[in-house]
PDB file of C-alpha atoms and ligand atoms in Angstrom:
ATOM      1  CA  MET A   1    -137.689 -76.744-136.458  1.00 95.00           C
ATOM      2  CA  ARG A   2    -137.108 -80.503-136.379  1.00 98.00           C
ATOM      3  CA  ILE A   3    -133.438 -81.437-136.477  1.00 98.00           C
ATOM      4  CA  ASP A   4    -131.975 -84.963-136.636  1.00 98.00           C
ATOM      5  CA  LEU A   5    -128.166 -85.031-136.517  1.00 98.00           C
ATOM      6  CA  HIS A   6    -127.233 -88.718-136.876  1.00 98.00           C
ATOM      7  CA  THR A   7    -128.281 -90.993-139.752  1.00 98.00           C
ATOM      8  CA  HIS A   8    -126.750 -93.726-141.922  1.00 98.00           C
ATOM      9  CA  SER A   9    -127.184 -94.467-145.624  1.00 98.00           C
ATOM     10  CA  SER A  10    -126.244 -97.471-147.751  1.00 98.00           C
ATOM     11  CA  VAL A  11    -122.835 -95.829-148.226  1.00 98.00           C
ATOM     12  CA  SER A  12    -122.147 -97.480-144.849  1.00 98.00           C
ATOM     13  CA  ASP A  13    -124.571 -99.764-142.992  1.00 98.00           C
ATOM     14  CA  GLY A  14    -127.909 -98.027-143.541  1.00 97.00           C
ATOM     15  CA  THR A  15    -130.343 -99.362-146.131  1.00 96.00           C
ATOM     16  CA  ASP A  16    -131.524 -96.124-147.844  1.00 97.00           C
ATOM     17  CA  SER A  17    -129.415 -94.567-150.581  1.00 98.00           C
ATOM     18  CA  PRO A  18    -128.299 -91.037-149.579  1.00 98.00           C
ATOM     19  CA  GLU A  19    -130.913 -89.540-151.925  1.00 98.00           C
ATOM     20  CA  ALA A  20    -133.708 -91.729-150.525  1.00 98.00           C
ATOM     21  CA  LEU A  21    -132.635 -90.940-146.984  1.00 98.00           C
ATOM     22  CA  VAL A  22    -132.900 -87.202-147.677  1.00 98.00           C
ATOM     23  CA  ARG A  23    -136.359 -87.674-149.207  1.00 98.00           C
ATOM     24  CA  HIS A  24    -137.479 -89.781-146.252  1.00 98.00           C
ATOM     25  CA  ALA A  25    -136.179 -87.115-143.878  1.00 98.00           C
ATOM     26  CA  ALA A  26    -138.380 -84.502-145.567  1.00 97.00           C
ATOM     27  CA  GLU A  27    -141.354 -86.884-145.497  1.00 97.00           C
ATOM     28  CA  ALA A  28    -140.757 -87.448-141.779  1.00 97.00           C
ATOM     29  CA  GLY A  29    -141.189 -83.681-141.305  1.00 97.00           C
ATOM     30  CA  LEU A  30    -137.539 -82.897-140.621  1.00 98.00           C
ATOM     31  CA  ASP A  31    -136.139 -79.438-141.442  1.00 97.00           C
ATOM     32  CA  VAL A  32    -132.500 -80.477-140.943  1.00 98.00           C
ATOM     33  CA  VAL A  33    -130.849 -83.875-141.283  1.00 98.00           C
ATOM     34  CA  ALA A  34    -127.168 -84.765-140.889  1.00 98.00           C
ATOM     35  CA  LEU A  35    -125.778 -87.667-142.901  1.00 98.00           C
ATOM     36  CA  THR A  36    -123.211 -89.362-140.660  1.00 98.00           C
ATOM     37  CA  ASP A  37    -122.071 -92.558-142.314  1.00 98.00           C
ATOM     38  CA  HIS A  38    -119.391 -94.625-140.591  1.00 98.00           C
ATOM     39  CA  ASP A  39    -115.825 -93.637-141.522  1.00 98.00           C
ATOM     40  CA  THR A  40    -116.635 -92.086-144.909  1.00 98.00           C
ATOM     41  CA  CYS A  41    -117.839 -88.848-146.500  1.00 98.00           C
ATOM     42  CA  ALA A  42    -118.742 -90.640-149.739  1.00 98.00           C
ATOM     43  CA  GLY A  43    -122.480 -89.962-149.425  1.00 98.00           C
ATOM     44  CA  TRP A  44    -122.219 -86.195-149.008  1.00 98.00           C
ATOM     45  CA  GLN A  45    -122.425 -85.217-152.651  1.00 97.00           C
ATOM     46  CA  ALA A  46    -125.532 -87.262-153.427  1.00 97.00           C
ATOM     47  CA  ALA A  47    -127.230 -86.163-150.200  1.00 98.00           C
ATOM     48  CA  THR A  48    -126.550 -82.450-150.605  1.00 96.00           C
ATOM     49  CA  ALA A  49    -127.534 -82.612-154.282  1.00 96.00           C
ATOM     50  CA  ALA A  50    -130.916 -84.078-153.240  1.00 97.00           C
ATOM     51  CA  ALA A  51    -131.485 -81.543-150.441  1.00 96.00           C
ATOM     52  CA  ALA A  52    -133.121 -78.633-152.287  1.00 92.00           C
ATOM     53  CA  GLU A  53    -135.516 -80.814-154.261  1.00 93.00           C
ATOM     54  CA  ALA A  54    -136.547 -82.724-151.127  1.00 96.00           C
ATOM     55  CA  GLY A  55    -136.935 -79.525-149.125  1.00 95.00           C
ATOM     56  CA  VAL A  56    -134.639 -80.303-146.213  1.00 97.00           C
ATOM     57  CA  VAL A  57    -131.287 -78.924-145.038  1.00 97.00           C
ATOM     58  CA  VAL A  58    -128.502 -81.512-145.196  1.00 97.00           C
ATOM     59  CA  VAL A  59    -125.554 -81.249-142.801  1.00 98.00           C
ATOM     60  CA  PRO A  60    -122.499 -83.191-144.023  1.00 97.00           C
ATOM     61  CA  GLY A  61    -121.183 -85.289-141.168  1.00 98.00           C
ATOM     62  CA  ILE A  62    -119.369 -88.489-140.328  1.00 98.00           C
ATOM     63  CA  GLU A  63    -119.410 -91.061-137.536  1.00 98.00           C
ATOM     64  CA  LEU A  64    -115.770 -91.794-136.834  1.00 98.00           C
ATOM     65  CA  SER A  65    -114.864 -95.091-135.168  1.00 98.00           C
ATOM     66  CA  THR A  66    -112.509 -94.822-132.192  1.00 98.00           C
ATOM     67  CA  THR A  67    -111.335 -97.262-129.530  1.00 97.00           C
ATOM     68  CA  LEU A  68    -110.831 -96.541-125.856  1.00 97.00           C
ATOM     69  CA  GLU A  69    -109.436 -99.252-123.564  1.00 95.00           C
ATOM     70  CA  GLY A  70    -110.511-101.909-126.033  1.00 93.00           C
ATOM     71  CA  THR A  71    -114.077-100.630-126.303  1.00 95.00           C
ATOM     72  CA  GLY A  72    -115.575 -98.893-129.326  1.00 95.00           C
ATOM     73  CA  ALA A  73    -116.587 -95.232-128.971  1.00 97.00           C
ATOM     74  CA  HIS A  74    -118.099 -93.202-131.818  1.00 98.00           C
ATOM     75  CA  LEU A  75    -117.464 -89.548-132.671  1.00 98.00           C
ATOM     76  CA  LEU A  76    -119.852 -87.497-134.780  1.00 99.00           C
ATOM     77  CA  GLY A  77    -117.907 -84.934-136.817  1.00 98.00           C
ATOM     78  CA  TYR A  78    -119.924 -82.126-138.415  1.00 98.00           C
ATOM     79  CA  LEU A  79    -118.656 -80.191-141.424  1.00 97.00           C
ATOM     80  CA  PRO A  80    -115.041 -81.397-141.430  1.00 97.00           C
ATOM     81  CA  ASP A  81    -113.145 -80.714-144.657  1.00 96.00           C
ATOM     82  CA  PRO A  82    -113.060 -84.143-146.348  1.00 96.00           C
ATOM     83  CA  THR A  83    -110.033 -83.124-148.412  1.00 96.00           C
ATOM     84  CA  TYR A  84    -107.898 -82.595-145.284  1.00 96.00           C
ATOM     85  CA  ALA A  85    -105.236 -85.211-146.044  1.00 97.00           C
ATOM     86  CA  PRO A  86    -104.579 -86.551-142.517  1.00 98.00           C
ATOM     87  CA  LEU A  87    -108.315 -87.160-142.053  1.00 98.00           C
ATOM     88  CA  ALA A  88    -108.706 -88.837-145.442  1.00 98.00           C
ATOM     89  CA  ALA A  89    -105.685 -91.039-144.682  1.00 98.00           C
ATOM     90  CA  GLU A  90    -107.006 -92.104-141.288  1.00 98.00           C
ATOM     91  CA  LEU A  91    -110.437 -92.936-142.744  1.00 98.00           C
ATOM     92  CA  ALA A  92    -108.772 -95.069-145.420  1.00 98.00           C
ATOM     93  CA  ARG A  93    -106.770 -96.874-142.745  1.00 98.00           C
ATOM     94  CA  ILE A  94    -109.893 -97.659-140.706  1.00 98.00           C
ATOM     95  CA  ARG A  95    -111.823 -98.849-143.763  1.00 98.00           C
ATOM     96  CA  SER A  96    -108.982-101.108-144.836  1.00 98.00           C
ATOM     97  CA  SER A  97    -108.840-102.616-141.329  1.00 98.00           C
ATOM     98  CA  ARG A  98    -112.592-103.253-141.638  1.00 98.00           C
ATOM     99  CA  VAL A  99    -111.984-105.243-144.840  1.00 97.00           C
ATOM    100  CA  GLN A 100    -109.260-107.337-143.151  1.00 97.00           C
ATOM    101  CA  ARG A 101    -111.574-107.928-140.210  1.00 98.00           C
ATOM    102  CA  LEU A 102    -114.303-109.377-142.428  1.00 97.00           C
ATOM    103  CA  LYS A 103    -112.016-112.281-143.335  1.00 96.00           C
ATOM    104  CA  ALA A 104    -111.264-112.996-139.672  1.00 98.00           C
ATOM    105  CA  ILE A 105    -114.961-112.809-138.754  1.00 98.00           C
ATOM    106  CA  SER A 106    -115.909-115.190-141.540  1.00 97.00           C
ATOM    107  CA  GLU A 107    -113.250-117.679-140.338  1.00 97.00           C
ATOM    108  CA  ARG A 108    -114.658-117.487-136.816  1.00 98.00           C
ATOM    109  CA  LEU A 109    -118.190-118.038-138.068  1.00 98.00           C
ATOM    110  CA  ALA A 110    -117.104-121.056-140.094  1.00 98.00           C
ATOM    111  CA  ALA A 111    -115.483-122.547-136.979  1.00 98.00           C
ATOM    112  CA  LEU A 112    -118.721-121.892-135.087  1.00 97.00           C
ATOM    113  CA  GLY A 113    -120.703-123.870-137.645  1.00 97.00           C
ATOM    114  CA  VAL A 114    -122.430-120.918-139.313  1.00 98.00           C
ATOM    115  CA  PRO A 115    -120.284-120.308-142.387  1.00 97.00           C
ATOM    116  CA  VAL A 116    -120.970-117.269-144.558  1.00 97.00           C
ATOM    117  CA  ARG A 117    -119.113-116.629-147.774  1.00 96.00           C
ATOM    118  CA  LEU A 118    -117.380-113.275-148.168  1.00 96.00           C
ATOM    119  CA  ASP A 119    -119.269-113.004-151.459  1.00 96.00           C
ATOM    120  CA  ASP A 120    -122.530-113.021-149.490  1.00 96.00           C
ATOM    121  CA  VAL A 121    -121.207-110.290-147.211  1.00 97.00           C
ATOM    122  CA  TYR A 122    -120.176-108.152-150.164  1.00 97.00           C
ATOM    123  CA  ALA A 123    -123.531-108.789-151.842  1.00 96.00           C
ATOM    124  CA  ALA A 124    -125.205-107.513-148.663  1.00 96.00           C
ATOM    125  CA  ALA A 125    -122.862-104.517-148.623  1.00 97.00           C
ATOM    126  CA  SER A 126    -123.846-103.783-152.216  1.00 93.00           C
ATOM    127  CA  ARG A 127    -122.337-100.373-153.006  1.00 88.00           C
ATOM    128  CA  ALA A 128    -121.210 -99.542-149.459  1.00 98.00           C
ATOM    129  CA  VAL A 129    -117.888 -97.740-149.179  1.00 98.00           C
ATOM    130  CA  THR A 130    -117.602 -98.759-145.520  1.00 98.00           C
ATOM    131  CA  VAL A 131    -118.266-102.428-144.788  1.00 98.00           C
ATOM    132  CA  GLY A 132    -119.122-103.606-141.305  1.00 97.00           C
ATOM    133  CA  ARG A 133    -120.587-106.214-139.023  1.00 98.00           C
ATOM    134  CA  PRO A 134    -124.156-105.286-140.035  1.00 98.00           C
ATOM    135  CA  HIS A 135    -123.369-106.580-143.534  1.00 98.00           C
ATOM    136  CA  VAL A 136    -122.094-109.839-142.019  1.00 98.00           C
ATOM    137  CA  ALA A 137    -125.324-109.941-140.030  1.00 98.00           C
ATOM    138  CA  ASP A 138    -127.299-109.508-143.260  1.00 97.00           C
ATOM    139  CA  ALA A 139    -125.409-112.447-144.793  1.00 98.00           C
ATOM    140  CA  LEU A 140    -126.254-114.552-141.715  1.00 98.00           C
ATOM    141  CA  VAL A 141    -129.912-113.619-142.276  1.00 97.00           C
ATOM    142  CA  THR A 142    -129.674-114.526-145.981  1.00 96.00           C
ATOM    143  CA  ASN A 143    -128.270-117.917-144.983  1.00 97.00           C
ATOM    144  CA  GLY A 144    -131.197-118.477-142.652  1.00 97.00           C
ATOM    145  CA  TYR A 145    -129.142-118.645-139.414  1.00 98.00           C
ATOM    146  CA  VAL A 146    -130.860-115.675-137.717  1.00 97.00           C
ATOM    147  CA  ARG A 147    -133.966-113.561-138.177  1.00 96.00           C
ATOM    148  CA  ASP A 148    -132.397-110.107-138.091  1.00 95.00           C
ATOM    149  CA  ARG A 149    -129.246-108.058-137.494  1.00 96.00           C
ATOM    150  CA  ASN A 150    -129.950-107.751-133.813  1.00 95.00           C
ATOM    151  CA  GLU A 151    -130.007-111.520-133.300  1.00 97.00           C
ATOM    152  CA  ALA A 152    -126.731-111.850-135.225  1.00 98.00           C
ATOM    153  CA  PHE A 153    -125.070-109.293-132.915  1.00 97.00           C
ATOM    154  CA  GLU A 154    -126.452-110.939-129.783  1.00 97.00           C
ATOM    155  CA  ARG A 155    -125.281-114.402-130.771  1.00 98.00           C
ATOM    156  CA  TRP A 156    -122.019-113.841-132.618  1.00 98.00           C
ATOM    157  CA  LEU A 157    -120.963-110.358-133.692  1.00 98.00           C
ATOM    158  CA  GLY A 158    -121.315-108.036-130.700  1.00 96.00           C
ATOM    159  CA  GLU A 159    -118.401-107.140-128.386  1.00 93.00           C
ATOM    160  CA  GLY A 160    -117.622-110.142-126.209  1.00 93.00           C
ATOM    161  CA  ARG A 161    -119.502-112.562-128.499  1.00 97.00           C
ATOM    162  CA  PRO A 162    -117.629-115.481-130.117  1.00 98.00           C
ATOM    163  CA  ALA A 163    -117.178-114.032-133.628  1.00 98.00           C
ATOM    164  CA  PHE A 164    -116.261-110.533-132.471  1.00 97.00           C
ATOM    165  CA  VAL A 165    -113.054-109.255-134.052  1.00 97.00           C
ATOM    166  CA  ARG A 166    -111.630-105.821-133.318  1.00 96.00           C
ATOM    167  CA  LYS A 167    -110.797-103.359-136.092  1.00 98.00           C
ATOM    168  CA  TYR A 168    -108.178-100.634-136.040  1.00 98.00           C
ATOM    169  CA  SER A 169    -109.350 -97.189-135.003  1.00 98.00           C
ATOM    170  CA  PRO A 170    -107.669 -94.225-133.273  1.00 98.00           C
ATOM    171  CA  ASP A 171    -108.354 -93.269-129.673  1.00 98.00           C
ATOM    172  CA  PRO A 172    -111.051 -90.640-129.094  1.00 98.00           C
ATOM    173  CA  ALA A 173    -108.627 -87.788-128.280  1.00 98.00           C
ATOM    174  CA  ALA A 174    -106.775 -88.409-131.551  1.00 98.00           C
ATOM    175  CA  GLY A 175    -110.096 -88.566-133.403  1.00 98.00           C
ATOM    176  CA  ILE A 176    -111.207 -85.264-131.901  1.00 98.00           C
ATOM    177  CA  ALA A 177    -107.882 -83.652-132.849  1.00 98.00           C
ATOM    178  CA  LEU A 178    -108.178 -84.900-136.428  1.00 98.00           C
ATOM    179  CA  LEU A 179    -111.785 -83.786-136.971  1.00 98.00           C
ATOM    180  CA  THR A 180    -111.107 -80.430-135.316  1.00 98.00           C
ATOM    181  CA  ALA A 181    -108.009 -79.838-137.449  1.00 97.00           C
ATOM    182  CA  ALA A 182    -110.262 -80.535-140.442  1.00 97.00           C
ATOM    183  CA  GLY A 183    -112.514 -77.683-139.300  1.00 96.00           C
ATOM    184  CA  GLY A 184    -115.290 -79.858-137.888  1.00 97.00           C
ATOM    185  CA  ALA A 185    -117.246 -79.789-134.637  1.00 98.00           C
ATOM    186  CA  VAL A 186    -117.217 -83.055-132.695  1.00 98.00           C
ATOM    187  CA  VAL A 187    -120.017 -84.651-130.675  1.00 99.00           C
ATOM    188  CA  LEU A 188    -119.645 -87.884-128.737  1.00 98.00           C
ATOM    189  CA  ALA A 189    -122.248 -90.321-130.137  1.00 98.00           C
ATOM    190  CA  HIS A 190    -124.445 -92.318-127.713  1.00 98.00           C
ATOM    191  CA  PRO A 191    -121.840 -92.023-124.922  1.00 98.00           C
ATOM    192  CA  TRP A 192    -123.700 -94.358-122.585  1.00 97.00           C
ATOM    193  CA  GLY A 193    -125.180 -96.748-125.111  1.00 92.00           C
ATOM    194  CA  ARG A 194    -124.120-100.423-125.255  1.00 80.00           C
ATOM    195  CA  GLY A 195    -120.643-101.067-123.831  1.00 82.00           C
ATOM    196  CA  SER A 196    -119.138 -97.605-123.861  1.00 92.00           C
ATOM    197  CA  ARG A 197    -120.510 -96.388-120.520  1.00 94.00           C
ATOM    198  CA  ARG A 198    -117.840 -98.443-118.778  1.00 94.00           C
ATOM    199  CA  VAL A 199    -115.023 -96.399-120.367  1.00 96.00           C
ATOM    200  CA  LEU A 200    -116.727 -93.031-120.965  1.00 98.00           C
ATOM    201  CA  VAL A 201    -116.894 -92.168-117.277  1.00 97.00           C
ATOM    202  CA  PRO A 202    -117.423 -88.504-116.231  1.00 98.00           C
ATOM    203  CA  GLU A 203    -113.669 -87.874-115.754  1.00 98.00           C
ATOM    204  CA  THR A 204    -113.030 -89.120-119.287  1.00 98.00           C
ATOM    205  CA  LEU A 205    -115.792 -86.897-120.664  1.00 98.00           C
ATOM    206  CA  ALA A 206    -114.083 -83.940-118.945  1.00 98.00           C
ATOM    207  CA  GLU A 207    -110.751 -84.902-120.536  1.00 98.00           C
ATOM    208  CA  LEU A 208    -112.349 -85.162-123.971  1.00 98.00           C
ATOM    209  CA  ALA A 209    -114.024 -81.773-123.474  1.00 98.00           C
ATOM    210  CA  ALA A 210    -110.584 -80.332-122.678  1.00 98.00           C
ATOM    211  CA  ALA A 211    -109.278 -82.034-125.839  1.00 98.00           C
ATOM    212  CA  GLY A 212    -111.799 -80.119-127.957  1.00 98.00           C
ATOM    213  CA  LEU A 213    -114.997 -82.133-127.845  1.00 98.00           C
ATOM    214  CA  SER A 214    -117.989 -79.841-128.555  1.00 98.00           C
ATOM    215  CA  GLY A 215    -120.996 -81.866-127.534  1.00 98.00           C
ATOM    216  CA  LEU A 216    -122.745 -84.950-126.181  1.00 98.00           C
ATOM    217  CA  GLU A 217    -125.479 -86.874-127.964  1.00 98.00           C
ATOM    218  CA  VAL A 218    -127.767 -87.042-124.943  1.00 98.00           C
ATOM    219  CA  ASP A 219    -131.092 -87.914-126.555  1.00 98.00           C
ATOM    220  CA  HIS A 220    -130.465 -91.256-128.231  1.00 98.00           C
ATOM    221  CA  GLY A 221    -132.576 -94.406-128.232  1.00 96.00           C
ATOM    222  CA  ASP A 222    -129.893 -96.348-126.343  1.00 96.00           C
ATOM    223  CA  HIS A 223    -130.124 -93.974-123.332  1.00 97.00           C
ATOM    224  CA  ASP A 224    -132.761 -94.359-120.643  1.00 97.00           C
ATOM    225  CA  GLU A 225    -134.196 -91.365-118.791  1.00 97.00           C
ATOM    226  CA  ALA A 226    -131.703 -91.572-115.934  1.00 97.00           C
ATOM    227  CA  ALA A 227    -128.728 -91.637-118.329  1.00 98.00           C
ATOM    228  CA  ARG A 228    -130.128 -88.625-120.214  1.00 98.00           C
ATOM    229  CA  ARG A 229    -130.571 -86.637-117.012  1.00 98.00           C
ATOM    230  CA  GLU A 230    -127.036 -87.335-115.878  1.00 98.00           C
ATOM    231  CA  LEU A 231    -125.515 -86.627-119.316  1.00 98.00           C
ATOM    232  CA  ARG A 232    -127.461 -83.359-119.555  1.00 98.00           C
ATOM    233  CA  ARG A 233    -126.038 -82.322-116.196  1.00 98.00           C
ATOM    234  CA  LEU A 234    -122.490 -83.210-117.311  1.00 98.00           C
ATOM    235  CA  ALA A 235    -122.977 -81.290-120.570  1.00 98.00           C
ATOM    236  CA  ARG A 236    -123.977 -78.180-118.628  1.00 98.00           C
ATOM    237  CA  GLU A 237    -121.028 -78.571-116.268  1.00 98.00           C
ATOM    238  CA  LEU A 238    -118.558 -79.014-119.148  1.00 98.00           C
ATOM    239  CA  ASP A 239    -120.152 -76.356-121.402  1.00 98.00           C
ATOM    240  CA  LEU A 240    -120.955 -78.930-124.092  1.00 98.00           C
ATOM    241  CA  VAL A 241    -123.663 -78.751-126.734  1.00 98.00           C
ATOM    242  CA  VAL A 242    -126.525 -81.221-126.203  1.00 98.00           C
ATOM    243  CA  THR A 243    -127.818 -83.064-129.264  1.00 98.00           C
ATOM    244  CA  GLY A 244    -130.594 -85.565-129.905  1.00 98.00           C
ATOM    245  CA  SER A 245    -130.706 -87.847-132.938  1.00 98.00           C
ATOM    246  CA  SER A 246    -132.314 -90.980-134.281  1.00 98.00           C
ATOM    247  CA  ASP A 247    -129.230 -92.936-135.457  1.00 98.00           C
ATOM    248  CA  TYR A 248    -131.473 -94.047-138.319  1.00 98.00           C
ATOM    249  CA  HIS A 249    -130.221 -97.034-140.370  1.00 97.00           C
ATOM    250  CA  GLY A 250    -133.283 -97.534-142.599  1.00 96.00           C
ATOM    251  CA  ALA A 251    -134.542-101.102-142.277  1.00 91.00           C
ATOM    252  CA  GLY A 252    -131.218-102.107-140.687  1.00 82.00           C
ATOM    253  CA  LYS A 253    -132.061-101.158-137.131  1.00 81.00           C
ATOM    254  CA  THR A 254    -135.505-101.145-135.575  1.00 80.00           C
ATOM    255  CA  GLY A 255    -136.622 -98.504-133.086  1.00 80.00           C
ATOM    256  CA  HIS A 256    -134.596 -95.707-134.697  1.00 93.00           C
ATOM    257  CA  ARG A 257    -137.100 -93.946-136.990  1.00 96.00           C
ATOM    258  CA  LEU A 258    -136.035 -90.681-138.629  1.00 98.00           C
ATOM    259  CA  GLY A 259    -136.799 -87.859-136.225  1.00 97.00           C
ATOM    260  CA  ALA A 260    -137.397 -90.277-133.326  1.00 97.00           C
ATOM    261  CA  GLU A 261    -135.042 -88.010-131.334  1.00 98.00           C
ATOM    262  CA  THR A 262    -134.267 -84.410-132.262  1.00 98.00           C
ATOM    263  CA  THR A 263    -131.892 -81.552-131.446  1.00 98.00           C
ATOM    264  CA  ASP A 264    -132.948 -78.185-130.040  1.00 98.00           C
ATOM    265  CA  PRO A 265    -132.447 -75.408-132.669  1.00 98.00           C
ATOM    266  CA  GLU A 266    -130.344 -73.320-130.250  1.00 98.00           C
ATOM    267  CA  GLN A 267    -128.021 -76.251-129.667  1.00 98.00           C
ATOM    268  CA  TYR A 268    -127.767 -76.776-133.425  1.00 98.00           C
ATOM    269  CA  GLU A 269    -126.737 -73.136-133.876  1.00 97.00           C
ATOM    270  CA  ARG A 270    -124.092 -73.530-131.156  1.00 98.00           C
ATOM    271  CA  LEU A 271    -122.763 -76.572-132.987  1.00 98.00           C
ATOM    272  CA  LEU A 272    -122.477 -74.668-136.281  1.00 97.00           C
ATOM    273  CA  GLU A 273    -120.624 -71.903-134.412  1.00 97.00           C
ATOM    274  CA  ARG A 274    -118.198 -74.447-132.973  1.00 97.00           C
ATOM    275  CA  ALA A 275    -117.534 -75.822-136.457  1.00 97.00           C
ATOM    276  CA  ALA A 276    -116.926 -72.312-137.819  1.00 96.00           C
ATOM    277  CA  ALA A 277    -114.550 -71.578-134.920  1.00 96.00           C
ATOM    278  CA  ALA A 278    -112.675 -74.841-135.509  1.00 96.00           C
ATOM    279  CA  ALA A 279    -112.303 -74.035-139.208  1.00 95.00           C
ATOM    280  CA  GLN A 280    -110.983 -70.578-138.392  1.00 95.00           C
ATOM    281  CA  ARG A 281    -108.484 -71.859-135.796  1.00 93.00           C
ATOM    282  CA  ALA A 282    -107.306 -74.521-138.234  1.00 90.00           C
ATOM    283  CA  GLY A 283    -106.860 -71.848-140.914  1.00 88.00           C
ATOM    284  CA  ARG A 284    -109.259 -73.705-143.197  1.00 83.00           C
ATOM    285  CA  PRO A 285    -112.053 -72.131-145.187  1.00 78.00           C
ATOM    286  CA  ALA A 286    -115.262 -72.301-143.133  1.00 78.00           C
ATOM    287  CA  ALA A 287    -117.699 -74.813-144.572  1.00 77.00           C
ATOM    288  CA  PRO A 288    -120.655 -73.128-146.244  1.00 76.00           C
ATOM    289  CA  ARG A 289    -123.836 -73.187-144.206  1.00 78.00           C
ATOM    290  CA  PRO A 290    -125.565 -76.520-144.756  1.00 85.00           C
ATOM    291  CA  VAL A 291    -127.623 -76.514-147.935  1.00 75.00           C
ATOM    292  CA  GLY A 292    -131.203 -77.265-148.800  1.00 77.00           C
ATOM    293  CA  GLY A 293    -134.323 -76.052-147.103  1.00 70.00           C
ATOM    294  CA  ARG A 294    -138.047 -76.158-147.375  1.00 62.00           C
ATOM    295  CA  ARG A 295    -139.650 -75.370-150.669  1.00 50.00           C
ATOM    296  CA  ALA A 296    -141.687 -72.182-150.433  1.00 41.00           C
TER     297      ALA A 296
HETATM  298  P1  LIG B 301    -118.992-102.029-137.099  1.00 68.63           P
HETATM  299  O1  LIG B 301    -119.045-100.630-137.629  1.00 68.63           O
HETATM  300  O2  LIG B 301    -118.668-103.016-138.133  1.00 68.63           O
HETATM  301  O3  LIG B 301    -118.130-102.171-135.886  1.00 68.63           O
HETATM  302  O4  LIG B 301    -120.496-102.346-136.620  1.00 68.63           O
HETATM  303  C1  LIG B 301    -121.117-101.428-135.750  1.00 68.63           C
HETATM  304  C2  LIG B 301    -122.483-101.112-136.232  1.00 68.63           C
HETATM  305  O5  LIG B 301    -123.318-102.200-135.958  1.00 68.63           O
HETATM  306  C3  LIG B 301    -123.118 -99.912-135.556  1.00 68.63           C
HETATM  307  O6  LIG B 301    -123.362 -98.903-136.492  1.00 68.63           O
HETATM  308  C4  LIG B 301    -124.431-100.347-135.042  1.00 68.63           C
HETATM  309  O7  LIG B 301    -125.471 -99.550-135.557  1.00 68.63           O
HETATM  310  C5  LIG B 301    -124.593-101.739-135.552  1.00 68.63           C
HETATM  311  N1  LIG B 301    -125.075-102.559-134.449  1.00 68.63           N
HETATM  312  C6  LIG B 301    -124.448-102.795-133.283  1.00 68.63           C
HETATM  313  N2  LIG B 301    -125.185-103.605-132.496  1.00 68.63           N
HETATM  314  C7  LIG B 301    -126.320-103.876-133.207  1.00 68.63           C
HETATM  315  C8  LIG B 301    -127.476-104.655-132.945  1.00 68.63           C
HETATM  316  N3  LIG B 301    -127.616-105.305-131.784  1.00 68.63           N
HETATM  317  N4  LIG B 301    -128.431-104.704-133.909  1.00 68.63           N
HETATM  318  C9  LIG B 301    -128.282-104.062-135.081  1.00 68.63           C
HETATM  319  N5  LIG B 301    -127.206-103.304-135.372  1.00 68.63           N
HETATM  320  C10 LIG B 301    -126.233-103.215-134.450  1.00 68.63           C
HETATM  321 ZN1  LIG B 302    -124.188 -98.244-138.079  1.00 68.63          ZN
HETATM  322 FE1  LIG B 303    -122.628 -95.396-133.364  1.00 68.63          FE
HETATM  323 FE1  LIG B 304    -124.625 -94.413-135.856  1.00 68.63          FE
END
């Protein structure tokens, strides 16, 4: 069983449509793939509809933006009920803050001598429901200022860089409460990738576990061996599920091929149990088991 629990489609900042992503997952030899677009569930229907034909199980998920002490931290929610009104409202609030932020970023870039038109950003975002800095990066590439997204983040868009503008998002404890109340299981995405290690210290991980966090994404391309070892130890200590995932973005992010990192089947089962328990505690109908599967 090959299980990849963190991927992005063109509904947010990936480059594959949800259907193409599901097909590519099957071609990459995956048995299970979770679609976890940023701050939206809009790709679920297309992805689950494509699952049976492709021969892969699709787990509906989401990567929820949160902010802790001014630093971004991402939560992976699995099988939350997307019709749960407080969740839908919070997602809409985050997405609308993202739209406002684009204007501020484009003003900064103009002042820095690398103007991009919002039209170019929206052209790059194409049919995305959630717009983000990667789309601004694509517009910078289109304008010939940088070679790729990574260079755009390093020079202008990343945290602490001159065109960085914060967006609204809830704090992680509030995000966990929301996803759990929606009947989902919550895993902390790449806890020690990029800037978040500074704020996601072991005591904070313990607090989040007490607040209902179900797991840690230990095996992620942004973690070196030492970080993985330490996170695995913390997961054991805090009784958290351990996941591994690619964080695939199609052509939008190099070094994150589908199935590049995978989740142990036992850990996947534990995660599904946590989601079912959350749904039951919240008095919501349990989500059906993820659909799809290999063709006979
Ligand atoms: P946003 O959601 O607008 O805050 O942008 C965050 C997204 O940008 C994340 O999903 C990352 O995958 C992507 N990202 C962050 N840093 C980089 C980078 N150096 N190169 C490419 N993509 C990045
Ligand atoms: Zn992304
Ligand atoms: Fe992330
Ligand atoms: Fe991601």
